[in-house]
Amino acid sequence: MEAAAGECPGNLAGVQHIVLVLSGKGGVGKSTISTELALALRHAGKKVGILDVDLCGPSVPRMLRVQGRAVHQGDSGWVPVFVDREQSISLMSVGFLLEQPDEAVVWRGPKKNALIKQFVSDVAWGQLDYLVVDTPPGTSDEHMAVVDALRPYSPLGALVVTTPQAVSVGDVRRELTFCRKVGLRVIGLVENMSGFVCPHCSECTNIFSRGGGEELARHAGVPFLGSVPLDPELTRSLEDGRDFIQDFPDSPAFPALSSIAQKILSQTPAGLS
Amino acid sequence: MEEVPHDCPGADSAQAGRGASCQGCPNQRLCASGAGAAADPAIEEIKEKMKTVKHKILVLSGKGGVGKSTFSAHLAHGLAEDENTQVALLDIDICGPSIPKIMGLEGEQVRCQALWFEFLEDNLGVMSVGFLLSSPDDAVIWRGPKKNGMIKQFLRDVDWGEVDYLIVDTPPGTSDEHLSVVQYLAAAHIDGAVIITTPQEVSLQDVRKEISFCHKVKLPIIGVVENMSGFICPKCQKESQIFPPTTGGAEAMCQDLKIPLLGKVPLDPRIGKSCDKGQSFLVEAPDSPATVTYRSIIQRIQEFCSQRLPEGENLVGS
């Protein structure tokens, strides 16, 4: 993978494809989708890295049961935390740099930008098939910093996550504008928390409405990748740091999550260096 | 608001005016002189402006999507039901301003720049960056310093008038917006913060950071609200925990940190629908257990505020 002229290829030289997971809205499931995507790609035999640039609310370490681990300095930079013995998923998050887990990262923009640049240039990712970048909600410092830092490496694009209701879609529209403005291709839109099937009587209730994501995808002219329903087993798996893809193949959430991974896997490398 | 270089170390940092990225910045000389370290005169100006605002409440959460804006809107609606209570709702979520939609004011643009407010009822005024955007697709792609400037303007330049309750809705996190609103209201005295969470640990771990932020900046905590606390199936009436409290939920966290739990609001699909339609859920679904809980929480907040002693003193510490 070639970097921009004049820059050394650096620590992303061995990374084949970069996918950003974005949403204008908080709490729609970016970290969930990032984690499940990484697990699904691993099951497809790929080596995956996850870069968690949510500095104020780093959720991914816990979702993979590696919270509290320490990061070490190697010759090429920080060594990311490996989630499994086979070293098929590696993770970097500010969560690993905190002395206390409840310590708040109370930083203004410039300091956040500096750390994000370091996460991109100073983490020894090694050889990866995919780097999944989990982001915080919004269209601000973190997003601009990570897009700028990753630009020389031509990311595959962005997965944009929403929930069905209008209040979410309202923010996510702005995120799509952000992608357009910074030249980031939208691989597709995912509608999360799309309906809940009562485990007692199988009645489906649209707790957060339905259909807003699909309609937004149509309006904005981006591919719609699917609706992921609410599943307490999924939430519980993330709480416990379990491998949902392996443990719950019969879950109503499984088909949509698999289809998202398939879409990423089927992206051809044409046009990428 | 002047543009600052994108590696700006911050006007109040030790590197102000001295860093490599300061070269060529119009503020370089000012920062290097140490003037940035002096208190911002806006703080005193805001203190003056806020003299007519009796109570100020921040609605916070470390976590996104837990229902801060939903709660802020319904706190405003609930308080404003008494037509003798003047309520102002300020939305400082600059990148994701949800309040106009939730309050049914989407598409309204601030007609009179000098006034800055959009009035929903005679006694309920709303301000949000959302009113300054001309299209629902417009993105506010601003770095920290520019967001801080907007918040300063909201607080200093709005003609607040006589307000009983100013509710400030915030974005998730512990960053520029939160530091700025606390800094700019420092002299004006904030009654306290209501912290919103959902039951699962993924939320609580962020909320604990928010609580730690409140302690750091000496912001009193009124209490915690646990949203999305259980779901009753409309067909079979059985309860499901969609967001399971695997580590004891807000109840355990509040006991541990010795902070009041103001209430646990169950999931009701009508809440989301009301927000989408811009209506008050309290009016749309008066019999919902969620409404009952919201009203009880609002009352506890009013009681907390009424215990607040005159200027500078507070009954309940941080």
XYZ file of C-alpha atoms in Angstrom:
591
model
C 0.000 0.000 0.000
C 1.602 3.253 -1.080
C 1.417 6.334 1.034
C 1.313 9.884 -0.296
C 4.546 11.057 -1.933
C 7.033 12.403 0.583
C 5.593 10.419 3.517
C 7.074 7.194 4.755
C 4.520 4.364 4.515
C 4.559 4.058 8.282
C 2.626 1.692 10.408
C -0.352 1.338 8.067
C 1.823 -0.016 5.233
C 0.680 -3.567 5.948
C -3.036 -2.754 6.159
C -5.017 -3.775 3.076
C -8.414 -2.150 3.633
C -9.667 0.522 6.025
C -13.349 0.879 6.948
C -14.658 3.721 9.120
C -17.848 3.258 11.136
C -19.660 6.575 11.542
C -22.938 8.085 12.670
C -24.022 11.606 13.399
C -26.024 10.204 16.292
C -24.845 8.717 19.565
C -25.949 5.358 20.894
C -27.044 3.841 17.580
C -24.572 0.968 17.699
C -21.347 2.100 16.036
C -19.131 0.213 18.486
C -21.480 -2.775 18.328
C -21.342 -2.862 14.525
C -17.547 -2.311 14.553
C -17.063 -5.199 16.974
C -19.460 -7.585 15.214
C -17.941 -6.724 11.840
C -14.469 -7.530 13.183
C -15.693 -10.857 14.603
C -17.436 -11.762 11.343
C -14.352 -10.906 9.287
C -12.266 -13.054 11.592
C -14.646 -15.955 11.050
C -14.082 -15.425 7.331
C -10.380 -16.037 7.969
C -9.237 -12.415 7.913
C -6.773 -10.607 10.158
C -8.498 -7.544 11.606
C -7.454 -4.505 13.579
C -9.868 -2.177 15.374
C -8.927 1.420 16.004
C -11.237 2.979 18.603
C -10.986 6.779 18.290
C -13.822 7.500 20.718
C -11.585 9.152 23.293
C -14.331 10.182 25.739
C -16.332 6.954 25.636
C -14.093 4.061 24.499
C -16.482 1.100 24.409
C -14.661 -1.517 22.336
C -12.207 -2.954 24.927
C -15.039 -4.179 27.113
C -16.957 -5.572 24.136
C -13.992 -7.842 23.420
C -13.247 -8.595 27.061
C -9.827 -6.913 27.048
C -10.544 -3.944 29.292
C -7.722 -3.250 31.731
C -4.988 -4.574 29.443
C -1.808 -2.561 29.043
C -0.218 -1.305 25.856
C 3.513 -1.800 25.346
C 6.053 0.135 23.322
C 7.811 -1.878 20.623
C 10.475 -0.909 18.088
C 7.941 0.322 15.537
C 5.614 1.943 18.041
C 2.788 0.927 20.351
C 1.885 -2.721 20.152
C -1.901 -3.077 19.876
C -3.725 -5.389 22.269
C -4.473 -8.819 20.836
C -7.936 -10.080 21.639
C -7.188 -13.758 21.026
C -4.303 -16.216 21.185
C -4.207 -16.522 17.404
C -3.692 -12.739 17.198
C -6.362 -12.469 14.533
C -7.980 -9.377 16.109
C -5.931 -6.509 17.490
C -7.272 -3.359 19.134
C -6.050 0.101 20.047
C -8.146 2.346 22.271
C -7.571 5.210 24.688
C -9.216 2.841 27.179
C -5.856 1.044 27.483
C -3.999 4.229 28.334
C -6.099 5.251 31.330
C -4.741 4.639 34.807
C -8.209 4.200 36.250
C -11.106 2.787 34.207
C -13.469 5.546 35.400
C -10.984 8.291 34.650
C -12.538 10.884 32.377
C -10.623 12.078 29.309
C -11.483 15.750 29.549
C -9.626 17.144 26.574
C -10.310 19.898 24.124
C -10.042 19.365 20.397
C -6.306 19.984 19.763
C -5.216 17.385 22.294
C -7.690 14.838 20.919
C -6.392 15.504 17.392
C -2.826 14.880 18.514
C -3.637 11.501 20.062
C -5.634 10.365 17.068
C -2.709 11.219 14.770
C -0.494 9.125 17.040
C -2.940 6.228 16.957
C -2.683 6.237 13.183
C 1.069 6.771 12.856
C 2.526 5.215 16.007
C 0.682 1.925 16.424
C 2.521 -1.082 14.992
C -0.462 -2.708 13.248
C 1.657 -5.086 11.178
C -0.049 -7.075 8.413
C -3.836 -6.688 8.475
C -6.545 -7.531 5.963
C -8.901 -4.967 7.509
C -8.651 -2.046 9.891
C -12.068 -1.085 11.312
C -12.150 2.427 12.759
C -14.828 3.045 15.406
C -15.672 6.718 15.919
C -17.623 8.812 18.441
C -20.861 10.529 17.357
C -20.680 13.886 15.586
C -18.804 15.697 12.858
C -16.002 17.360 14.764
C -12.366 17.138 15.776
C -12.052 13.354 15.992
C -13.690 12.828 12.616
C -11.646 15.446 10.828
C -8.449 14.226 12.479
C -8.970 10.583 11.600
C -10.062 11.291 8.014
C -7.029 13.546 7.492
C -4.635 11.034 9.008
C -6.058 8.129 6.979
C -6.350 9.975 3.680
C -2.913 8.879 2.359
C -4.036 5.269 2.805
C -7.220 5.538 0.698
C -9.834 4.018 3.014
C -12.381 1.680 1.450
C -15.082 3.937 2.809
C -17.568 4.427 5.613
C -20.312 2.308 7.112
C -22.917 4.710 8.425
C -25.156 3.512 11.249
C -28.557 4.841 12.229
C -31.609 3.752 14.187
C -35.006 3.974 12.506
C -36.508 7.007 14.173
C -36.544 10.493 12.711
C -34.476 11.998 15.533
C -31.561 9.701 14.577
C -32.030 10.015 10.848
C -31.949 13.798 11.318
C -28.391 13.638 12.632
C -27.227 10.913 10.258
C -28.188 13.004 7.223
C -25.599 15.513 8.407
C -23.023 12.741 8.700
C -23.653 11.800 5.062
C -23.002 15.435 4.165
C -19.752 15.243 6.127
C -18.701 12.161 4.147
C -19.425 13.950 0.897
C -17.518 17.053 1.945
C -14.397 15.160 2.997
C -14.497 12.827 0.003
C -15.200 9.677 2.000
C -17.139 7.059 0.059
C -20.194 5.616 1.817
C -20.074 1.823 1.508
C -23.590 1.659 2.876
C -26.088 2.493 5.586
C -27.136 0.147 8.400
C -30.387 0.508 10.330
C -29.828 -0.801 13.856
C -32.370 -1.494 16.644
C -34.926 -2.169 13.950
C -37.762 -3.836 15.786
C -37.902 -6.089 18.832
C -39.368 -9.590 18.824
C -40.781 -10.398 22.248
C -39.165 -13.647 23.413
C -42.365 -14.585 25.266
C -44.976 -14.212 22.546
C -43.023 -13.367 19.348
C -44.898 -10.114 18.815
C -42.697 -7.627 16.987
C -42.770 -4.073 18.368
C -41.058 -1.188 16.609
C -39.708 0.408 19.756
C -37.670 2.988 17.878
C -39.992 3.176 14.852
C -39.127 1.448 11.571
C -37.930 2.203 8.083
C -36.211 5.553 8.609
C -32.809 4.141 7.706
C -33.947 2.548 4.473
C -35.699 5.737 3.455
C -32.621 7.820 4.232
C -30.453 5.498 2.126
C -32.856 5.911 -0.774
C -33.018 9.699 -0.377
C -29.241 10.011 -0.171
C -28.501 7.516 -2.937
C -26.344 5.203 -0.799
C -26.615 1.398 -0.563
C -28.827 0.080 2.218
C -27.036 -2.819 3.887
C -29.813 -4.074 6.105
C -31.798 -3.757 9.318
C -30.450 -5.274 12.511
C -33.210 -5.975 15.047
C -32.894 -5.478 18.807
C -31.728 -8.672 20.448
C -31.002 -8.817 24.186
C -28.589 -11.707 23.460
C -26.514 -9.333 21.335
C -26.472 -6.673 24.071
C -25.585 -9.295 26.641
C -22.772 -10.717 24.457
C -21.256 -7.257 24.190
C -21.539 -6.766 27.946
C -19.738 -10.046 28.565
C -17.210 -9.682 25.758
C -18.410 -12.844 24.020
C -18.228 -13.792 20.364
C -21.833 -13.239 19.302
C -21.211 -14.379 15.727
C -20.023 -17.747 16.970
C -22.404 -18.200 19.887
C -25.705 -17.018 18.413
C -25.999 -17.979 14.738
C -29.767 -18.426 15.202
C -30.311 -14.935 16.520
C -32.589 -12.659 14.468
C -29.671 -10.190 14.389
C -27.287 -12.672 12.766
C -28.424 -12.487 9.106
C -28.116 -8.709 8.910
C -24.711 -8.672 10.621
C -23.443 -11.391 8.261
C -24.716 -9.543 5.260
C -22.834 -6.395 6.321
C -19.619 -8.407 6.608
C -20.261 -10.021 3.219
C -20.666 -6.613 1.656
C -17.300 -5.510 3.049
C -15.629 -8.751 1.926
C -17.018 -8.391 -1.574
C -15.573 -4.896 -2.098
C -12.967 -5.267 -4.830
C -9.568 -3.682 -4.353
C -9.763 -2.079 -7.833
C -8.507 1.442 -7.733
C -6.714 0.991 -4.412
C -2.919 0.938 -4.354
C -15.017 33.867 15.669
C -11.464 33.901 14.332
C -10.119 30.749 12.772
C -7.359 29.062 14.758
C -4.702 26.711 13.338
C -5.807 23.168 13.434
C -3.043 22.121 15.826
C -3.788 24.989 18.175
C -2.544 23.986 21.637
C -5.270 26.081 23.260
C -5.135 29.702 24.349
C -4.760 28.768 27.991
C -2.091 26.092 27.544
C 1.566 26.514 28.538
C 2.423 26.213 24.824
C 0.086 29.040 23.842
C 1.803 31.186 21.214
C 4.958 29.110 21.447
C 4.137 25.905 19.636
C 5.168 25.146 16.048
C 1.556 25.336 14.918
C 1.275 28.875 16.335
C 3.460 30.325 13.583
C 1.366 32.575 11.410
C -1.686 32.499 13.641
C -3.247 35.959 14.062
C -3.503 35.351 17.815
C 0.113 34.249 18.269
C 1.419 37.410 19.908
C -1.577 37.624 22.201
C -1.231 34.042 23.335
C 2.524 34.278 23.846
C 1.981 37.295 26.084
C 0.008 35.091 28.460
C -3.197 37.027 27.912
C -4.986 33.804 27.058
C -4.357 32.574 30.545
C -6.301 35.478 31.987
C -9.995 34.934 32.661
C -12.241 35.439 29.669
C -14.228 38.674 30.173
C -17.246 36.849 28.784
C -17.525 34.978 32.079
C -18.427 38.171 33.933
C -20.698 39.306 31.106
C -22.522 35.979 31.252
C -22.815 36.251 35.025
C -24.596 39.579 34.532
C -26.887 38.169 31.871
C -27.717 35.172 34.061
C -28.840 37.326 36.999
C -32.423 36.996 35.783
C -32.161 33.211 35.441
C -33.085 31.561 38.734
C -32.090 27.927 38.202
C -29.669 26.347 35.751
C -29.658 22.606 35.123
C -27.275 20.710 32.845
C -28.400 17.397 31.347
C -25.339 15.215 30.796
C -24.238 11.703 29.968
C -20.932 10.210 29.034
C -22.819 7.964 26.616
C -24.642 8.834 23.428
C -28.176 7.802 22.638
C -29.375 7.291 26.219
C -32.090 9.930 26.043
C -30.534 13.240 27.121
C -32.434 15.331 24.578
C -35.618 13.351 25.153
C -35.282 13.993 28.869
C -34.327 17.668 28.488
C -37.333 18.276 26.254
C -39.733 16.581 28.625
C -38.247 18.294 31.661
C -38.916 21.569 29.843
C -42.458 20.513 28.895
C -43.203 19.327 32.420
C -41.953 22.483 34.105
C -43.720 24.718 31.576
C -47.095 23.088 32.223
C -47.372 25.626 35.035
C -47.938 28.745 32.961
C -46.422 30.886 35.706
C -43.061 29.140 35.321
C -40.748 30.566 32.651
C -38.637 27.860 31.077
C -35.745 28.119 28.627
C -34.213 25.136 26.853
C -30.731 25.581 25.371
C -29.345 22.909 23.051
C -25.540 22.988 22.897
C -25.187 19.794 20.868
C -23.714 21.651 17.944
C -23.043 18.679 15.650
C -26.243 16.793 16.393
C -28.926 19.304 17.452
C -31.973 17.142 18.161
C -34.003 19.588 20.238
C -35.758 21.425 17.358
C -37.221 18.160 16.069
C -38.196 16.843 19.513
C -39.907 20.129 20.365
C -41.761 20.246 17.046
C -39.871 23.324 15.894
C -37.946 21.787 13.015
C -37.729 24.053 10.045
C -38.158 27.166 12.128
C -35.355 29.585 11.596
C -34.657 32.250 14.123
C -36.567 35.144 12.668
C -35.180 37.906 14.758
C -31.420 37.534 15.223
C -31.420 39.885 18.189
C -33.881 37.780 20.131
C -32.330 34.389 19.279
C -35.173 32.467 20.856
C -37.875 30.395 19.290
C -40.938 30.384 21.481
C -42.948 27.207 21.685
C -45.387 28.496 24.257
C -45.512 31.901 25.950
C -43.495 30.516 28.829
C -41.218 28.052 27.002
C -38.358 29.318 24.835
C -35.924 27.139 22.909
C -32.508 27.885 21.402
C -30.427 25.541 19.264
C -27.849 25.752 16.500
C -30.430 23.756 14.556
C -32.394 26.974 14.029
C -29.403 28.533 12.297
C -29.122 25.811 9.649
C -30.993 26.298 6.406
C -31.292 22.639 5.403
C -31.719 19.367 7.307
C -28.694 18.041 5.408
C -26.402 20.852 6.536
C -23.540 19.478 8.594
C -21.829 21.545 11.276
C -18.244 20.439 10.802
C -16.504 22.547 13.381
C -13.481 22.039 15.544
C -13.492 22.719 19.260
C -12.591 26.444 19.289
C -15.420 27.334 16.932
C -17.937 25.301 18.923
C -16.777 27.052 22.088
C -17.351 30.424 20.415
C -20.927 29.469 19.552
C -21.647 28.377 23.112
C -20.236 31.651 24.430
C -22.530 33.538 22.053
C -25.554 31.512 23.115
C -24.937 32.318 26.759
C -23.792 35.913 26.400
C -25.796 37.307 23.502
C -29.240 35.793 23.998
C -31.730 38.076 25.682
C -32.716 35.647 28.425
C -35.097 37.835 30.411
C -36.786 36.473 33.525
C -36.345 32.699 33.496
C -37.189 30.295 36.321
C -35.422 27.279 34.815
C -32.692 27.176 32.161
C -32.159 23.610 30.974
C -28.996 22.942 28.972
C -28.984 19.855 26.757
C -25.471 18.625 25.941
C -23.853 16.206 23.476
C -22.320 12.965 24.791
C -18.765 13.039 26.104
C -16.494 15.136 28.279
C -14.952 17.580 25.852
C -15.079 21.119 24.496
C -18.810 21.715 24.862
C -18.886 20.465 28.447
C -15.784 22.332 29.533
C -17.025 25.506 27.872
C -20.497 25.508 29.344
C -19.126 24.849 32.836
C -16.411 27.474 32.377
C -18.722 30.159 31.011
C -21.357 29.560 33.668
C -18.751 29.314 36.444
C -19.523 32.710 37.921
C -23.256 32.395 37.282
C -23.631 29.269 39.413
C -25.178 26.078 38.056
C -27.690 24.350 40.357
C -26.532 20.956 39.241
C -26.414 18.216 36.650
C -28.883 15.462 35.846
C -27.031 12.479 34.437
C -28.785 10.114 32.064
C -27.865 6.477 31.519
C -29.286 3.180 30.299
C -28.962 0.008 32.400
C -26.131 -1.801 30.655
C -22.462 -1.646 31.628
C -21.416 -0.255 28.227
C -23.374 2.900 29.191
C -22.456 2.916 32.865
C -18.734 2.810 32.127
C -19.067 6.075 30.195
C -21.412 7.567 32.773
C -18.902 6.957 35.564
C -16.452 9.081 33.554
C -19.082 11.818 33.331
C -19.562 11.669 37.093
C -15.800 11.913 37.498
C -15.879 14.973 35.189
C -18.562 16.586 37.402
C -16.405 16.042 40.471
C -13.336 17.463 38.679
C -15.138 20.684 37.731
C -17.040 20.839 41.051
C -20.436 20.549 39.430
C -23.101 19.334 41.899
C -24.985 16.240 40.771
C -28.753 16.368 41.249
C -29.005 12.678 40.437
C -29.070 9.933 37.810
C -31.966 8.901 35.552
C -31.961 5.362 34.153
C -33.720 5.324 30.793
C -34.844 2.321 28.703
C -35.231 0.400 31.939
C -37.208 -2.629 30.865
C -39.816 -3.135 28.142
C -43.383 -4.351 28.622
C -44.665 -6.156 25.544
C -47.943 -4.493 24.506
C -49.384 -7.886 23.536
C -48.518 -10.250 26.381
C -47.582 -7.657 29.044
C -44.460 -9.620 29.973
C -41.282 -7.690 30.701
C -38.010 -8.031 28.758
C -34.670 -6.455 29.572
C -33.507 -5.287 26.171
C -30.507 -3.517 27.686
C -29.746 -5.895 30.547
C -28.308 -4.427 33.762
C -25.489 -6.982 33.819
C -23.611 -5.087 36.531
C -26.616 -3.977 38.559
C -27.705 -1.037 36.413
C -27.852 2.550 37.598
C -29.107 1.417 40.990
C -25.888 -0.386 41.839
C -23.738 2.416 40.414
C -25.595 5.085 42.422
C -25.306 3.076 45.615
C -21.615 2.595 44.969
C -20.949 6.280 44.227
C -23.479 7.588 46.777
C -25.470 9.586 44.233
C -29.291 9.798 44.175
C -31.121 7.671 41.621
C -33.941 9.958 40.502
C -35.911 7.266 38.685
C -35.999 4.384 36.204
C -37.953 5.112 33.025
C -39.203 2.055 31.102
C -39.105 1.789 27.304
C -42.369 2.853 25.725
C -42.516 2.951 21.911
C -44.726 6.009 22.189
C -41.783 8.029 23.561
C -39.833 7.709 20.313
C -42.955 8.427 18.282
C -43.740 11.576 20.284
C -40.179 12.827 19.811
C -40.353 12.172 16.087
C -43.625 14.088 15.858
C -42.375 16.880 18.098
C -45.037 16.388 20.759
C -44.912 16.106 24.507
C -45.048 12.452 25.527
C -46.432 13.570 28.896
C -49.532 14.823 27.060
C -49.678 12.082 24.381
C -49.467 9.183 26.855
C -50.515 10.444 30.286
C -51.176 6.907 31.599
C -47.873 5.403 30.584
C -45.657 4.187 33.449
C -42.905 6.208 31.734
C -44.956 9.411 32.160
C -45.544 8.674 35.822
C -41.817 8.211 36.338
C -40.885 11.341 34.362
C -43.257 13.436 36.475
C -41.828 12.091 39.697
C -38.286 12.838 38.496
C -39.277 16.383 37.506
C -40.701 16.944 40.962
C -37.504 15.752 42.636
C -35.494 18.140 40.470
C -37.755 21.030 41.472
C -37.311 20.127 45.124
C -33.540 20.031 44.728
C -33.507 23.459 43.083
C -35.770 24.998 45.717
C -33.307 23.959 48.408
C -30.596 26.007 46.758
C -29.514 28.819 49.012
C -28.852 32.399 47.807
C -25.861 33.325 45.619
C -22.693 31.335 46.244
C -24.029 28.790 48.689
C -25.444 25.383 48.072
C -27.090 22.879 50.381
C -25.907 19.840 48.500
C -22.190 19.605 47.709
C -20.624 17.824 44.776
